[in-house]
Short mmCIF file of C-alpha atoms in Angstrom, two decimals:
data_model
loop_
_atom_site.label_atom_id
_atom_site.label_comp_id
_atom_site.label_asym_id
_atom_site.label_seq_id
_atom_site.Cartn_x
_atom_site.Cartn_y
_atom_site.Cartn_z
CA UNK Z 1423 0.00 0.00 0.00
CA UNK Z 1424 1.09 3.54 -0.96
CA UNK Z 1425 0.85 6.17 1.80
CA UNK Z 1426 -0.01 9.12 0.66
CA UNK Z 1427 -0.38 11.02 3.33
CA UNK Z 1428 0.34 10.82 7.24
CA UNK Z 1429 0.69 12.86 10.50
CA UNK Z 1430 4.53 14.33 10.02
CA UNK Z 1431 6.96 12.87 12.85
CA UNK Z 1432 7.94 16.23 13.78
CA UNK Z 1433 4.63 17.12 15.35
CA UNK Z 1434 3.12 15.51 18.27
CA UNK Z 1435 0.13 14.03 19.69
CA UNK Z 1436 -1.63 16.54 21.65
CA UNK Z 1437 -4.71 18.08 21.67
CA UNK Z 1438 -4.58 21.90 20.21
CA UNK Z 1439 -5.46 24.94 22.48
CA UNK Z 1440 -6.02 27.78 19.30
CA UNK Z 1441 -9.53 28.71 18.82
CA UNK Z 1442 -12.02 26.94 16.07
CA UNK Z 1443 -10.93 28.26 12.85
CA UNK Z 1444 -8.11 29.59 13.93
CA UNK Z 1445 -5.38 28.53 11.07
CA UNK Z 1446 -2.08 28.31 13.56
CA UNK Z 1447 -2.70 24.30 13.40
CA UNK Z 1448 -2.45 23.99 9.30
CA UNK Z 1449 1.13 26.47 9.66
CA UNK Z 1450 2.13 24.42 12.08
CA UNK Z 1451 1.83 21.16 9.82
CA UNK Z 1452 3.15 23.06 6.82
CA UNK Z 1453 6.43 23.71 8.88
CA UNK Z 1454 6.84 20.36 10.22
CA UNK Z 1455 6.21 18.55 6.63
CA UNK Z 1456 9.19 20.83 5.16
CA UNK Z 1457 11.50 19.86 8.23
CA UNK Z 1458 10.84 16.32 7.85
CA UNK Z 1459 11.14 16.31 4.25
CA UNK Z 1460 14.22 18.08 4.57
CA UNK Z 1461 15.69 15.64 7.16
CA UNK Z 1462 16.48 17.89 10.10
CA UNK Z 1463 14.25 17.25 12.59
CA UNK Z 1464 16.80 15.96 15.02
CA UNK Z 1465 19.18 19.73 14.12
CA UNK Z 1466 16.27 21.79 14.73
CA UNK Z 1467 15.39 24.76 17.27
CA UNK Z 1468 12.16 26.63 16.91
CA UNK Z 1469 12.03 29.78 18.88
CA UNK Z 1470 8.31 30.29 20.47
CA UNK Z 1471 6.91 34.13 20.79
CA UNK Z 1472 4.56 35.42 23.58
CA UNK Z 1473 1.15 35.24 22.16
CA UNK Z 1474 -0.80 32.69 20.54
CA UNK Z 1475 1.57 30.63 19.59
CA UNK Z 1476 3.69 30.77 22.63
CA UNK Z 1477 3.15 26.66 23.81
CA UNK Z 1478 4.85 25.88 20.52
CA UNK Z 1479 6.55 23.38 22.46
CA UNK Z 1480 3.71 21.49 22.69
CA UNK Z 1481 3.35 20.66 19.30
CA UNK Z 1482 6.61 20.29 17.79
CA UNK Z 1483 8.76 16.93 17.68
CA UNK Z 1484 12.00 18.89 18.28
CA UNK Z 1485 13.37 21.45 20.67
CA UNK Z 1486 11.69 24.27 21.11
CA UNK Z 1487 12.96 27.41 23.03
CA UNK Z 1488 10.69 30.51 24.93
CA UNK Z 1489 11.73 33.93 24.23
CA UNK Z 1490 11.31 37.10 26.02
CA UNK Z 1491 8.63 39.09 24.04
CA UNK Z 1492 9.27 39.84 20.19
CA UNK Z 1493 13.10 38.94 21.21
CA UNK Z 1494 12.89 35.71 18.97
CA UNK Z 1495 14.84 36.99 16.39
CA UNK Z 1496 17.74 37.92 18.95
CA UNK Z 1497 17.82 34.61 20.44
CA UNK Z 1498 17.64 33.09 16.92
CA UNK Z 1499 20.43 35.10 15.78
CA UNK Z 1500 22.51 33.97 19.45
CA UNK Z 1501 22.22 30.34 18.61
CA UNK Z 1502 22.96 30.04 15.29
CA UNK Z 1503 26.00 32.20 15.65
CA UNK Z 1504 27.23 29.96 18.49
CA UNK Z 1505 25.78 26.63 16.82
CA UNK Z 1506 26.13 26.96 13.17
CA UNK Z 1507 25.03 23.43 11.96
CA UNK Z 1508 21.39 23.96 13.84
CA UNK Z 1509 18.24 24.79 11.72
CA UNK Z 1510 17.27 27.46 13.73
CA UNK Z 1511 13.58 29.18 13.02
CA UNK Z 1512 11.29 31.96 14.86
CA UNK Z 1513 7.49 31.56 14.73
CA UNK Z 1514 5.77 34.92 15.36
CA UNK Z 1515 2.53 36.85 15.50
CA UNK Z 1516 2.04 40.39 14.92
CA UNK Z 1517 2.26 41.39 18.09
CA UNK Z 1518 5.25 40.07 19.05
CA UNK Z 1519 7.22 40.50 15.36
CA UNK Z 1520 6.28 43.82 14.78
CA UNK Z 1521 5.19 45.69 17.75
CA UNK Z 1522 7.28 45.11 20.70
CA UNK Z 1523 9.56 42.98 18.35
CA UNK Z 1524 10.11 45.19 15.59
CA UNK Z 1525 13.64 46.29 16.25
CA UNK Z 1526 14.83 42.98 16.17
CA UNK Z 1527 13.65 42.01 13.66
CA UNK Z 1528 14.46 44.75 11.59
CA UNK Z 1529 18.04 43.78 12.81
CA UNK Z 1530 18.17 40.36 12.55
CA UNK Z 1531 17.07 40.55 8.54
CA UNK Z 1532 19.57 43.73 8.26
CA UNK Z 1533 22.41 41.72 9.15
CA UNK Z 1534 21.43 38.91 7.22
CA UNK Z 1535 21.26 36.16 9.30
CA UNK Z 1536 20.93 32.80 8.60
CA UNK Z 1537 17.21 32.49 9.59
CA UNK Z 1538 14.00 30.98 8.66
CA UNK Z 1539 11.32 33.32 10.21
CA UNK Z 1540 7.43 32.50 9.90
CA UNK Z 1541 5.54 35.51 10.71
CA UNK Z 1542 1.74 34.52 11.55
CA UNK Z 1543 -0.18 38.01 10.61
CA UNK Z 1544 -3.90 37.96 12.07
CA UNK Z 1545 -4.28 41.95 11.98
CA UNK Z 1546 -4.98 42.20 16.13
CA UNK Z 1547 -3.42 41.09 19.57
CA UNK Z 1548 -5.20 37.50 19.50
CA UNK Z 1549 -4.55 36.29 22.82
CA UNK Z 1550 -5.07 38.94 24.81
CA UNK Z 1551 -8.62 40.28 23.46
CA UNK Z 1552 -8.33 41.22 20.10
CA UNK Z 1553 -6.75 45.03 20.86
CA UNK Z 1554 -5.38 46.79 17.50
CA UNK Z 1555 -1.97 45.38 16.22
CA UNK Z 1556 0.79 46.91 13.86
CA UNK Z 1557 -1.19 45.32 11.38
CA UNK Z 1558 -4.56 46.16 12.08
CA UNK Z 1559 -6.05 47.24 8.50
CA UNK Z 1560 -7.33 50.49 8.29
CA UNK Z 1561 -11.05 50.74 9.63
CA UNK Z 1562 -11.51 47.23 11.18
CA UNK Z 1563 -12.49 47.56 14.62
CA UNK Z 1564 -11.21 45.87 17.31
CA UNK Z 1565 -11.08 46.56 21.13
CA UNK Z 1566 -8.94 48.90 21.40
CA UNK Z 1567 -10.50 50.90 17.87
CA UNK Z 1568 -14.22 50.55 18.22
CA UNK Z 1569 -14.73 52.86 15.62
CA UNK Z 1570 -11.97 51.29 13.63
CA UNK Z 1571 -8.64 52.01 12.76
CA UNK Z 1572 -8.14 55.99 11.98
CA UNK Z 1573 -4.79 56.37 10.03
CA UNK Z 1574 -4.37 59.97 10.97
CA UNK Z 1575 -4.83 58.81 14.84
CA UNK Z 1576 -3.39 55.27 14.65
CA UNK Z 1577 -1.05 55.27 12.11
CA UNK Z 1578 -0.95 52.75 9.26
CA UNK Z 1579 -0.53 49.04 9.32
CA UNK Z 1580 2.97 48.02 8.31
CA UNK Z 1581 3.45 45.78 5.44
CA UNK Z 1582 6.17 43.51 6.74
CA UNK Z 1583 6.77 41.26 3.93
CA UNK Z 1584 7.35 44.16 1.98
CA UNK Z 1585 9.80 46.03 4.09
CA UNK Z 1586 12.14 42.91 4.97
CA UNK Z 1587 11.94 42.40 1.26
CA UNK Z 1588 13.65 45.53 1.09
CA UNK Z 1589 16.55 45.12 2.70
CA UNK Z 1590 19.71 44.43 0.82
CA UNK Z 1591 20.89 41.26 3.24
CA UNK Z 1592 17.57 39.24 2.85
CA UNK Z 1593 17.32 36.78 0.51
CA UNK Z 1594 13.74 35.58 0.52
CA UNK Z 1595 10.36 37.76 1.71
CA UNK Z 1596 6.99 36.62 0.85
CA UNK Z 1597 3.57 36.67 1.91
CA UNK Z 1598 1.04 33.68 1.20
CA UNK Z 1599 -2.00 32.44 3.23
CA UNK Z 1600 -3.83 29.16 4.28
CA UNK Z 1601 -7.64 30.01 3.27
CA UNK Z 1602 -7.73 26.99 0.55
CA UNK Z 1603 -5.89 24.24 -1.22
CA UNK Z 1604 -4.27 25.81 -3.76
CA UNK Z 1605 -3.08 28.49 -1.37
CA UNK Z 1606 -1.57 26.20 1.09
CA UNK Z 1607 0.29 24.68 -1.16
CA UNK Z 1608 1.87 28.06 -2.50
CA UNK Z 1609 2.30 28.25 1.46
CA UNK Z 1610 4.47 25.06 1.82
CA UNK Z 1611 6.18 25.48 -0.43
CA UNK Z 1612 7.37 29.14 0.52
CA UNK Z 1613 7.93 27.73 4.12
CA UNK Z 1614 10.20 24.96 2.60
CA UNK Z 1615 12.11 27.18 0.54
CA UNK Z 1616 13.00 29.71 3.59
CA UNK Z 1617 14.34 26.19 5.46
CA UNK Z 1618 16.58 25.40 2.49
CA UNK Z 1619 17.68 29.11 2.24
CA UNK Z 1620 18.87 28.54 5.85
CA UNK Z 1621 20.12 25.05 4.70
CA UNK Z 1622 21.93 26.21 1.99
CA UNK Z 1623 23.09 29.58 3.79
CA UNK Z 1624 21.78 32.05 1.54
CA UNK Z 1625 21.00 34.46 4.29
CA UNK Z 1626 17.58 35.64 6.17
CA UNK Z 1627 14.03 34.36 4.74
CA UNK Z 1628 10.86 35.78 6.07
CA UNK Z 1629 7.36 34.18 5.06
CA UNK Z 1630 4.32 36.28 6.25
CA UNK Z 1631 0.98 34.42 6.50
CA UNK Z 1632 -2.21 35.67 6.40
CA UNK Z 1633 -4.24 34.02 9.53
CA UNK Z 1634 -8.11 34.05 10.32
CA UNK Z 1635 -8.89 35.09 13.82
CA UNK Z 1636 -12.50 33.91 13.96
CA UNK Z 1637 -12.92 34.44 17.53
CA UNK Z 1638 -11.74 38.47 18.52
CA UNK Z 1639 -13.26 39.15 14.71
CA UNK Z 1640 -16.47 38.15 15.87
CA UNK Z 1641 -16.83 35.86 12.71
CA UNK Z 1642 -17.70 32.42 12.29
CA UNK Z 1643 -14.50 29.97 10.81
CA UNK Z 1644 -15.98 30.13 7.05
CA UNK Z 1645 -16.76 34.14 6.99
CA UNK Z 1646 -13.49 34.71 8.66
CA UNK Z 1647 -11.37 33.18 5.85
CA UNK Z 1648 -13.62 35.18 3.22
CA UNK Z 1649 -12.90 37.76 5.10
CA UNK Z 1650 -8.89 36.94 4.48
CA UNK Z 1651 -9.77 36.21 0.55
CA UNK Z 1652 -11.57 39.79 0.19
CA UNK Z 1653 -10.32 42.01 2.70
CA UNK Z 1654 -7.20 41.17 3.89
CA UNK Z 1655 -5.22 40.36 0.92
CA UNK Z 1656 -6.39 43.60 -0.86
CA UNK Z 1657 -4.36 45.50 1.44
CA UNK Z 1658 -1.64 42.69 2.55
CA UNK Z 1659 -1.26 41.02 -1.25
CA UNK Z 1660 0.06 37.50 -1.69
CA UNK Z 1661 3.52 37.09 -3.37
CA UNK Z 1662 7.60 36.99 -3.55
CA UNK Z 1663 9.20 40.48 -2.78
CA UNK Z 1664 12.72 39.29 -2.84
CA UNK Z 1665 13.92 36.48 -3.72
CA UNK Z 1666 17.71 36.31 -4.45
CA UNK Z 1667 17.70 32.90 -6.10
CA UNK Z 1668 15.69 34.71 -9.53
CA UNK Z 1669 18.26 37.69 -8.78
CA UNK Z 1670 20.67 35.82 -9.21
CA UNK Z 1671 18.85 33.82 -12.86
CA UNK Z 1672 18.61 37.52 -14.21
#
């Protein structure tokens, strides 16, 4: 018999905490099939965030490490430099990667580190309530904006995938999302490339996803990744803003 499809070894048994809908369980497989396929799992370090995601540990074969809030990239960066032959990733939500956690990562890409970074964008502060997040789009309403986000009050959301793709050491930024087949595919395969980058030490690779947040968007699991199809990728849209590899083919 031909198995065609199975429960990857580097994620483990246990029953998930994230909300119904909530799309931090299909990243989580996406990055587990790439490590397995790429035969690390017994050289790799994840670094957890505060925030959703922080009991990574729970769900990962492999060892997993707790940072200080939106100081993954630092302690990324630490390891790697002192153990060079680990696959070493962060796993962040907007909160922690670009609120509190934006000047390391900003830093961390700038120097070009070795890095595989997957940046989990929801557009609010999921586990504490739903306030307004770096990414918050402009208008939505959330706890903190009940009459939505004002640019000239709040500011603008940031556009991360766009600004790490900017900076001269990176050598991979995208942005995909998980609402469907054919997009999680695109998605696994950007998440595998960013390990191979690292692999093949090419330099920093950043993949933003686009993640529902039924629960703080008051939104039932289907409406919540139509609202990702219609609204969020109009602002945040899916695709490669640097990729050194097709540099390089030019």
């Amino acid at each position: 018999m031909k198995v065609v499809y199975e429960k990857p070894k580097s994620l483990l048994y246990n029953k998930t905490i994230y909300c119904p809908g909530c799309n931090h369980g299909i990243i989580h497989r996406l990055v587990a099939e790439s490590i397995d396929e790429l035969g690390v799992r017994e050289s790799t370090v994840g670094v957890a965030p505060v925030g959703c995601a922080v009991l990574l540990y729970d769900y990962f074969n492999f060892d997993i490490v707790e940072a200080p809030h939106g100081r993954a990239p630092a302690m990324a960066t630490a390891m790697k430099r002192v153990r060079p032959n680990l696959t070493v990733f962060t796993y962040q939500g907007d909160g922690d990667l670009a609120s509190i956690g934006m000047a390391e990562i900003m830093h961390a890409a700038n120097r070009g580190d070795s890095l595989t970074v997957v940046f989990v964008n929801n557009a609010n502060y999921g586990m504490t309530g739903g306030q307004m997040a770096p990414t918050t789009l402009p208008g939505q309403k959330t706890t903190t904006t009940p009459m939505g986000r004002i640019e000239k009050q709040h500011g603008f959301p940031f556009r991360m995938a766009e600004i790490i793709g900017g900076l001269p050491a990176v050598a991979f930024s995208c942005r995909v999302s998980v609402t469907n087949p054919k997009n999680i595919m695109k998605a696994k395969k950007a998440i595998k490339k960013a390990f191979e980058n690292q692999l093949n030490d090419k330099g920093f690779s950043f993949v933003e996803v686009l993640s529902t947040c039924p629960t703080n968007w008051g939104m039932s699991p289907v409406d919540a990744l139509k609202w990702v199809d219609d609204v969020m990728t109009a602002y945040y849209p899916l695709g490669v803003f640097k990729d050194i590899d097709n540099e390089v083919q030019k």
